[in-house]
């Protein structure tokens, strides 16, 4: 597939329409639903309404999974890893990242995130600047009232904000200053937000420095099924001595599940 690197560097995102077939997407959705219904014991979920983190097995199933973000199914489900690492997507990510991508997390959503605009490098700060990339895979058509993905084309060119400790990694109490900085930068550059009218099977790729978030959910009855993957570079993983596994012409980070109530999560089976 021909990739326009100049467009990528200018815009900070790339769209691959109808990249996955409906059959491929349906397989992922079915696997995710089974995991939810079977209360997989190692899976960790976050309540998007309260921010509370729990094991999936401790979630009240009388509630639907619609309001939860399910973390790191890639560690447990080969079908989930495959949708983010395969012979078609991996070479594209490698070209855009400039190195072999290593999947480091997956986030599964039933509804829009409603997340404020941010850049991923704030929270998943790569050791080498630019060595982080992400994709968003639409698991269904996204209605305009379901809280579509929102992004600011060209915002990837905004110089990363430096916090008082000299780092680009988030310092929570300084986020008001960061928000003011981004508002000034987007205004000076005459940037405007755009929503992504996703169709089932579409893939949206973005730079770690693209300003983006979840737009407002106007109709809470509507779902916005999607899965997000983030990737570090193989170079940074090797520098840090992180264990990885090869798959789909790239790699994935072999690590523990997320911490819950101060207790480190379990490792997935080898």
C-alpha positions as a Python dict, from the first residue, in 0.01 Angstrom:
ca = {
    (1, 'X'): (0, 0, 0),
    (2, 'X'): (137, 341, -98),
    (3, 'X'): (176, 571, 203),
    (4, 'X'): (210, 950, 170),
    (5, 'X'): (466, 1036, 438),
    (6, 'X'): (444, 1408, 365),
    (7, 'X'): (71, 1399, 442),
    (8, 'X'): (142, 1207, 762),
    (9, 'X'): (403, 1458, 878),
    (10, 'X'): (178, 1752, 790),
    (11, 'X'): (-154, 1623, 930),
    (12, 'X'): (-50, 1383, 1208),
    (13, 'X'): (-308, 1121, 1112),
    (14, 'X'): (-389, 872, 839),
    (15, 'X'): (-723, 710, 753),
    (16, 'X'): (-754, 360, 603),
    (17, 'X'): (-1119, 326, 491),
    (18, 'X'): (-1276, -23, 500),
    (19, 'X'): (-937, -170, 593),
    (20, 'X'): (-1090, -470, 769),
    (21, 'X'): (-1381, -676, 642),
    (22, 'X'): (-1702, -706, 840),
    (23, 'X'): (-1621, -1073, 899),
    (24, 'X'): (-1285, -983, 1059),
    (25, 'X'): (-1450, -722, 1277),
    (26, 'X'): (-1733, -956, 1381),
    (27, 'X'): (-1476, -1211, 1499),
    (28, 'X'): (-1315, -954, 1728),
    (29, 'X'): (-1649, -835, 1867),
    (30, 'X'): (-1758, -1193, 1938),
    (31, 'X'): (-1431, -1267, 2122),
    (32, 'X'): (-1464, -951, 2331),
    (33, 'X'): (-1825, -1033, 2419),
    (34, 'X'): (-1729, -1385, 2528),
    (35, 'X'): (-1455, -1245, 2750),
    (36, 'X'): (-1703, -1009, 2916),
    (37, 'X'): (-1970, -1274, 2965),
    (38, 'X'): (-1722, -1527, 3106),
    (39, 'X'): (-1575, -1272, 3355),
    (40, 'X'): (-1215, -1339, 3253),
    (41, 'X'): (-1021, -1332, 3583),
    (42, 'X'): (-709, -1142, 3466),
    (43, 'X'): (-882, -867, 3267),
    (44, 'X'): (-896, -517, 3419),
    (45, 'X'): (-1170, -265, 3336),
    (46, 'X'): (-1219, 107, 3400),
    (47, 'X'): (-1559, 265, 3460),
    (48, 'X'): (-1574, 563, 3224),
    (49, 'X'): (-1831, 732, 3448),
    (50, 'X'): (-1644, 713, 3780),
    (51, 'X'): (-1284, 635, 3681),
    (52, 'X'): (-1292, 334, 3915),
    (53, 'X'): (-1070, 39, 3818),
    (54, 'X'): (-1166, -321, 3890),
    (55, 'X'): (-1114, -673, 3771),
    (56, 'X'): (-1375, -776, 3518),
    (57, 'X'): (-1473, -1064, 3747),
    (58, 'X'): (-1575, -810, 4016),
    (59, 'X'): (-1802, -604, 3791),
    (60, 'X'): (-2176, -636, 3845),
    (61, 'X'): (-2302, -803, 3529),
    (62, 'X'): (-2647, -657, 3592),
    (63, 'X'): (-2487, -347, 3448),
    (64, 'X'): (-2403, -361, 3081),
    (65, 'X'): (-2045, -333, 2959),
    (66, 'X'): (-2147, -20, 2769),
    (67, 'X'): (-1980, 219, 3013),
    (68, 'X'): (-1655, 31, 3063),
    (69, 'X'): (-1316, 49, 2900),
    (70, 'X'): (-1166, -300, 2884),
    (71, 'X'): (-788, -299, 2914),
    (72, 'X'): (-531, -509, 2732),
    (73, 'X'): (-730, -788, 2576),
    (74, 'X'): (-431, -815, 2342),
    (75, 'X'): (-245, -997, 2622),
    (76, 'X'): (-504, -1275, 2628),
    (77, 'X'): (-683, -1296, 2292),
    (78, 'X'): (-489, -1380, 1973),
    (79, 'X'): (-778, -1250, 1759),
    (80, 'X'): (-745, -907, 1921),
    (81, 'X'): (-367, -902, 1871),
    (82, 'X'): (-416, -1002, 1510),
    (83, 'X'): (-641, -707, 1428),
    (84, 'X'): (-358, -478, 1542),
    (85, 'X'): (-59, -682, 1423),
    (86, 'X'): (-74, -852, 1086),
    (87, 'X'): (94, -861, 746),
    (88, 'X'): (-124, -573, 620),
    (89, 'X'): (-122, -320, 904),
    (90, 'X'): (227, -379, 1051),
    (91, 'X'): (424, -256, 744),
    (92, 'X'): (212, 62, 734),
    (93, 'X'): (277, 133, 1101),
    (94, 'X'): (647, 62, 1060),
    (95, 'X'): (671, 313, 776),
    (96, 'X'): (485, 584, 969),
    (97, 'X'): (667, 519, 1298),
    (98, 'X'): (1007, 480, 1134),
    (99, 'X'): (1080, 161, 1327),
    (100, 'X'): (928, -180, 1400),
    (101, 'X'): (608, -120, 1605),
    (102, 'X'): (558, -305, 1933),
    (103, 'X'): (199, -318, 2058),
    (104, 'X'): (198, -207, 2421),
    (105, 'X'): (-172, -187, 2507),
    (106, 'X'): (-526, -225, 2380),
    (107, 'X'): (-838, -39, 2494),
    (108, 'X'): (-1181, -173, 2403),
    (109, 'X'): (-1485, 58, 2413),
    (110, 'X'): (-1857, 0, 2374),
    (111, 'X'): (-1938, 372, 2390),
    (112, 'X'): (-1762, 696, 2310),
    (113, 'X'): (-1489, 781, 2559),
    (114, 'X'): (-1599, 1142, 2616),
    (115, 'X'): (-1231, 1201, 2692),
    (116, 'X'): (-1111, 1564, 2687),
    (117, 'X'): (-871, 1661, 2409),
    (118, 'X'): (-517, 1547, 2489),
    (119, 'X'): (-204, 1404, 2329),
    (120, 'X'): (-96, 1047, 2401),
    (121, 'X'): (267, 1142, 2460),
    (122, 'X'): (158, 1318, 2780),
    (123, 'X'): (70, 988, 2945),
    (124, 'X'): (267, 729, 2747),
    (125, 'X'): (577, 942, 2697),
    (126, 'X'): (816, 758, 2464),
    (127, 'X'): (1180, 752, 2564),
    (128, 'X'): (1269, 865, 2212),
    (129, 'X'): (1055, 1155, 2088),
    (130, 'X'): (815, 1042, 1819),
    (131, 'X'): (847, 671, 1901),
    (132, 'X'): (478, 618, 1979),
    (133, 'X'): (189, 566, 1740),
    (134, 'X'): (-174, 459, 1780),
    (135, 'X'): (-465, 322, 1579),
    (136, 'X'): (-841, 331, 1632),
    (137, 'X'): (-1043, 50, 1470),
    (138, 'X'): (-1417, 102, 1416),
    (139, 'X'): (-1610, -208, 1523),
    (140, 'X'): (-1937, -60, 1396),
    (141, 'X'): (-2061, 244, 1203),
    (142, 'X'): (-2040, 549, 1429),
    (143, 'X'): (-2349, 770, 1451),
    (144, 'X'): (-2289, 1144, 1489),
    (145, 'X'): (-2475, 1140, 1823),
    (146, 'X'): (-2262, 857, 1968),
    (147, 'X'): (-1959, 1073, 2053),
    (148, 'X'): (-1730, 1033, 1750),
    (149, 'X'): (-1353, 1061, 1772),
    (150, 'X'): (-1247, 1428, 1751),
    (151, 'X'): (-904, 1541, 1631),
    (152, 'X'): (-715, 1857, 1530),
    (153, 'X'): (-535, 1813, 1195),
    (154, 'X'): (-184, 1958, 1203),
    (155, 'X'): (-168, 1979, 1582),
    (156, 'X'): (113, 1722, 1580),
    (157, 'X'): (345, 2009, 1480),
    (158, 'X'): (287, 2191, 1811),
    (159, 'X'): (612, 2170, 2014),
    (160, 'X'): (562, 1945, 2318),
    (161, 'X'): (495, 2141, 2637),
    (162, 'X'): (775, 2127, 2895),
    (163, 'X'): (662, 2088, 3254),
    (164, 'X'): (845, 2239, 3552),
    (165, 'X'): (1052, 1923, 3602),
    (166, 'X'): (1189, 1955, 3248),
    (167, 'X'): (986, 1660, 3120),
    (168, 'X'): (715, 1630, 2856),
    (169, 'X'): (538, 1375, 3076),
    (170, 'X'): (223, 1497, 3251),
    (171, 'X'): (245, 1673, 3587),
    (172, 'X'): (-118, 1666, 3701),
    (173, 'X'): (-118, 1992, 3895),
    (174, 'X'): (23, 2176, 3592),
    (175, 'X'): (-244, 2062, 3347),
    (176, 'X'): (-428, 2398, 3357),
    (177, 'X'): (-111, 2557, 3214),
    (178, 'X'): (-87, 2281, 2954),
    (179, 'X'): (-449, 2341, 2849),
    (180, 'X'): (-385, 2713, 2814),
    (181, 'X'): (-74, 2640, 2606),
    (182, 'X'): (-269, 2413, 2369),
    (183, 'X'): (-551, 2667, 2336),
    (184, 'X'): (-298, 2938, 2245),
    (185, 'X'): (-114, 2713, 2000),
    (186, 'X'): (-425, 2593, 1817),
    (187, 'X'): (-554, 2951, 1795),
    (188, 'X'): (-225, 3092, 1664),
    (189, 'X'): (-202, 2814, 1405),
    (190, 'X'): (-571, 2854, 1311),
    (191, 'X'): (-641, 2486, 1377),
    (192, 'X'): (-993, 2349, 1413),
    (193, 'X'): (-1129, 2015, 1538),
    (194, 'X'): (-1278, 1756, 1304),
    (195, 'X'): (-1490, 1452, 1391),
    (196, 'X'): (-1426, 1114, 1234),
    (197, 'X'): (-1740, 971, 1070),
    (198, 'X'): (-1621, 614, 1108),
    (199, 'X'): (-1761, 315, 925),
    (200, 'X'): (-1722, -44, 1039),
    (201, 'X'): (-1375, -169, 945),
    (202, 'X'): (-1216, 177, 912),
    (203, 'X'): (-877, 237, 1072),
    (204, 'X'): (-764, 578, 1199),
    (205, 'X'): (-390, 608, 1267),
    (206, 'X'): (-251, 900, 1464),
    (207, 'X'): (73, 1046, 1590),
    (208, 'X'): (146, 1052, 1963),
    (209, 'X'): (139, 1433, 1935),
    (210, 'X'): (-198, 1472, 1763),
    (211, 'X'): (-446, 1667, 1979),
    (212, 'X'): (-758, 1451, 2001),
    (213, 'X'): (-1038, 1327, 2224),
    (214, 'X'): (-1395, 1202, 2233),
    (215, 'X'): (-1672, 1439, 2129),
    (216, 'X'): (-1986, 1476, 2341),
    (217, 'X'): (-2227, 1181, 2350),
    (218, 'X'): (-2560, 1334, 2248),
    (219, 'X'): (-2757, 1009, 2261),
    (220, 'X'): (-2654, 781, 2553),
    (221, 'X'): (-2853, 494, 2402),
    (222, 'X'): (-2609, 469, 2112),
    (223, 'X'): (-2293, 260, 2123),
    (224, 'X'): (-1964, 342, 1952),
    (225, 'X'): (-1783, 10, 1951),
    (226, 'X'): (-1412, 49, 1887),
    (227, 'X'): (-1070, -78, 1986),
    (228, 'X'): (-754, 129, 2026),
    (229, 'X'): (-394, 8, 2013),
    (230, 'X'): (-77, 196, 2106),
    (231, 'X'): (269, 99, 1985),
    (232, 'X'): (617, 189, 2106),
    (233, 'X'): (917, 140, 1882),
    (234, 'X'): (1127, -174, 1897),
    (235, 'X'): (1425, 57, 1956),
    (236, 'X'): (1278, 198, 2277),
    (237, 'X'): (1166, -146, 2396),
    (238, 'X'): (1517, -283, 2350),
    (239, 'X'): (1670, 20, 2526),
    (240, 'X'): (1446, -46, 2824),
    (241, 'X'): (1498, -421, 2822),
    (242, 'X'): (1126, -486, 2790),
    (243, 'X'): (1027, -844, 2693),
    (244, 'X'): (847, -868, 2360),
    (245, 'X'): (697, -1135, 2140),
    (246, 'X'): (697, -1139, 1760),
    (247, 'X'): (373, -1146, 1564),
    (248, 'X'): (240, -1021, 1232),
    (249, 'X'): (575, -885, 1116),
    (250, 'X'): (607, -669, 1430),
    (251, 'X'): (588, -729, 1805),
    (252, 'X'): (386, -700, 2124),
    (253, 'X'): (493, -616, 2475),
    (254, 'X'): (473, -914, 2710),
    (255, 'X'): (383, -764, 3048),
    (256, 'X'): (156, -781, 3348),
    (257, 'X'): (-203, -666, 3343),
    (258, 'X'): (-279, -329, 3505),
    (259, 'X'): (-255, -269, 3879),
    (260, 'X'): (-582, -277, 4076),
    (261, 'X'): (-601, -124, 4425),
    (262, 'X'): (-222, -122, 4449),
    (263, 'X'): (-185, -488, 4356),
    (264, 'X'): (6, -564, 4036),
    (265, 'X'): (-188, -762, 3779),
    (266, 'X'): (-108, -1114, 3669),
    (267, 'X'): (110, -1204, 3374),
    (268, 'X'): (-73, -1366, 3082),
    (269, 'X'): (15, -1726, 2998),
    (270, 'X'): (326, -1781, 2786),
}
